XYZ file of C-alpha atoms in Angstrom:
136
model
C -97.423 70.947 -33.735
C -96.604 69.402 -37.240
C -98.129 66.242 -37.853
C -97.437 64.134 -40.650
C -98.813 60.487 -42.046
C -95.488 58.601 -42.258
C -96.679 54.995 -42.652
C -99.740 53.230 -43.664
C -100.452 49.777 -43.511
C -101.903 47.088 -46.057
C -101.918 43.210 -45.378
C -100.680 41.167 -48.318
C -101.371 37.914 -49.036
C -98.366 37.196 -51.989
C -95.113 39.619 -51.676
C -94.370 39.090 -54.914
C -97.682 40.174 -56.292
C -97.809 43.152 -53.991
C -94.101 44.262 -55.281
C -94.938 43.598 -58.352
C -98.172 45.881 -58.135
C -96.950 48.534 -56.399
C -93.755 48.633 -57.599
C -93.682 48.028 -61.169
C -98.033 49.622 -61.664
C -97.867 52.168 -59.608
C -94.075 53.310 -59.286
C -93.721 53.325 -56.280
C -90.271 52.969 -55.049
C -88.507 49.871 -52.339
C -88.074 51.423 -49.556
C -87.225 48.077 -47.481
C -87.984 44.571 -47.801
C -87.286 42.289 -44.958
C -88.145 39.045 -44.414
C -88.593 37.126 -41.036
C -89.077 33.072 -41.368
C -91.775 32.630 -44.086
C -93.270 35.893 -43.491
C -92.211 39.815 -45.714
C -92.585 43.262 -45.024
C -92.358 45.625 -47.326
C -92.016 49.015 -47.630
C -92.954 51.481 -50.280
C -93.787 54.926 -51.263
C -93.841 57.463 -53.574
C -91.179 58.619 -55.366
C -90.229 62.183 -54.578
C -92.212 61.741 -50.752
C -89.432 60.035 -48.947
C -91.875 60.896 -45.417
C -94.840 58.851 -46.417
C -94.307 55.281 -47.197
C -96.607 51.755 -46.724
C -95.651 48.987 -45.307
C -96.965 45.635 -47.108
C -97.395 43.352 -44.379
C -98.176 39.713 -43.819
C -101.698 39.722 -42.338
C -102.379 38.354 -38.834
C -98.750 38.067 -37.791
C -99.629 38.302 -34.255
C -98.759 35.498 -32.732
C -101.892 35.323 -30.448
C -104.105 35.364 -33.790
C -105.753 31.714 -33.641
C -105.984 29.892 -36.904
C -110.051 30.711 -36.764
C -109.578 34.527 -36.543
C -106.453 34.412 -39.135
C -108.584 32.255 -41.870
C -111.238 35.718 -40.653
C -109.208 37.903 -41.775
C -107.671 36.530 -44.894
C -111.993 36.135 -46.050
C -112.547 40.210 -45.297
C -109.067 40.764 -47.791
C -110.096 39.021 -50.164
C -113.423 40.165 -50.335
C -111.953 43.840 -49.812
C -113.387 44.638 -46.670
C -110.450 44.291 -44.566
C -108.860 47.762 -44.798
C -108.413 50.530 -48.145
C -105.971 53.550 -48.844
C -106.734 56.545 -51.177
C -104.427 58.050 -53.161
C -104.431 61.047 -54.976
C -103.142 61.955 -58.818
C -102.734 65.236 -61.031
C -103.958 62.674 -63.828
C -106.463 60.299 -62.564
C -108.196 59.031 -65.978
C -103.836 58.417 -66.986
C -103.639 56.906 -63.992
C -107.264 54.566 -64.522
C -105.614 53.729 -67.916
C -102.370 52.644 -66.402
C -103.937 50.908 -64.088
C -106.944 49.578 -66.446
C -103.905 48.313 -68.903
C -101.657 45.989 -66.346
C -104.937 44.255 -65.467
C -105.690 45.673 -62.256
C -108.838 44.865 -60.370
C -111.261 48.072 -61.484
C -114.595 48.299 -58.814
C -115.080 51.602 -60.465
C -114.050 53.875 -63.330
C -113.320 57.597 -62.949
C -117.055 59.108 -61.487
C -117.297 62.613 -60.437
C -118.783 62.210 -56.914
C -122.240 63.931 -55.419
C -119.792 65.053 -52.814
C -116.953 67.171 -54.996
C -114.853 64.411 -55.783
C -113.328 63.260 -59.295
C -112.375 59.748 -58.048
C -111.809 55.714 -58.853
C -111.247 52.610 -57.429
C -109.803 48.762 -58.032
C -108.501 46.295 -55.305
C -104.690 44.978 -55.266
C -103.720 41.760 -55.809
C -104.153 41.341 -51.533
C -108.137 42.275 -52.336
C -107.573 46.247 -50.574
C -109.559 48.701 -51.770
C -107.483 51.358 -53.534
C -109.134 54.439 -54.343
C -107.329 57.078 -56.445
C -108.961 61.135 -56.401
C -108.072 63.263 -58.643
C -105.985 66.313 -57.278
C -107.644 69.745 -57.382
């Protein structure tokens, strides 16, 4: 059996800010940009890895979600506790410097963790936690 990760999903609260961050700061390719009414789904992914993508989606877009539930989801996203993703880089310090220079919301500078990983963390424009591990 050969399984791969094809799409991961992260909510966005501002499609233009998300696009600028993932495309312009992280350097991801835009693979899709689809709108429906006042909602927008943007698919991005790392260059040279066409089989792996992140879909940036409007949060709580399900018609069965109540307004109270939608507010709760938006509050959790803003706190950075709703969802997260971990990326990997061959030059963690270089990526960190690029993100810091671009004004990214830094949560943790590059750190050698007790469990054997060197990583850093920041939040995207919606508040999603993004961790980046140093590739070995």
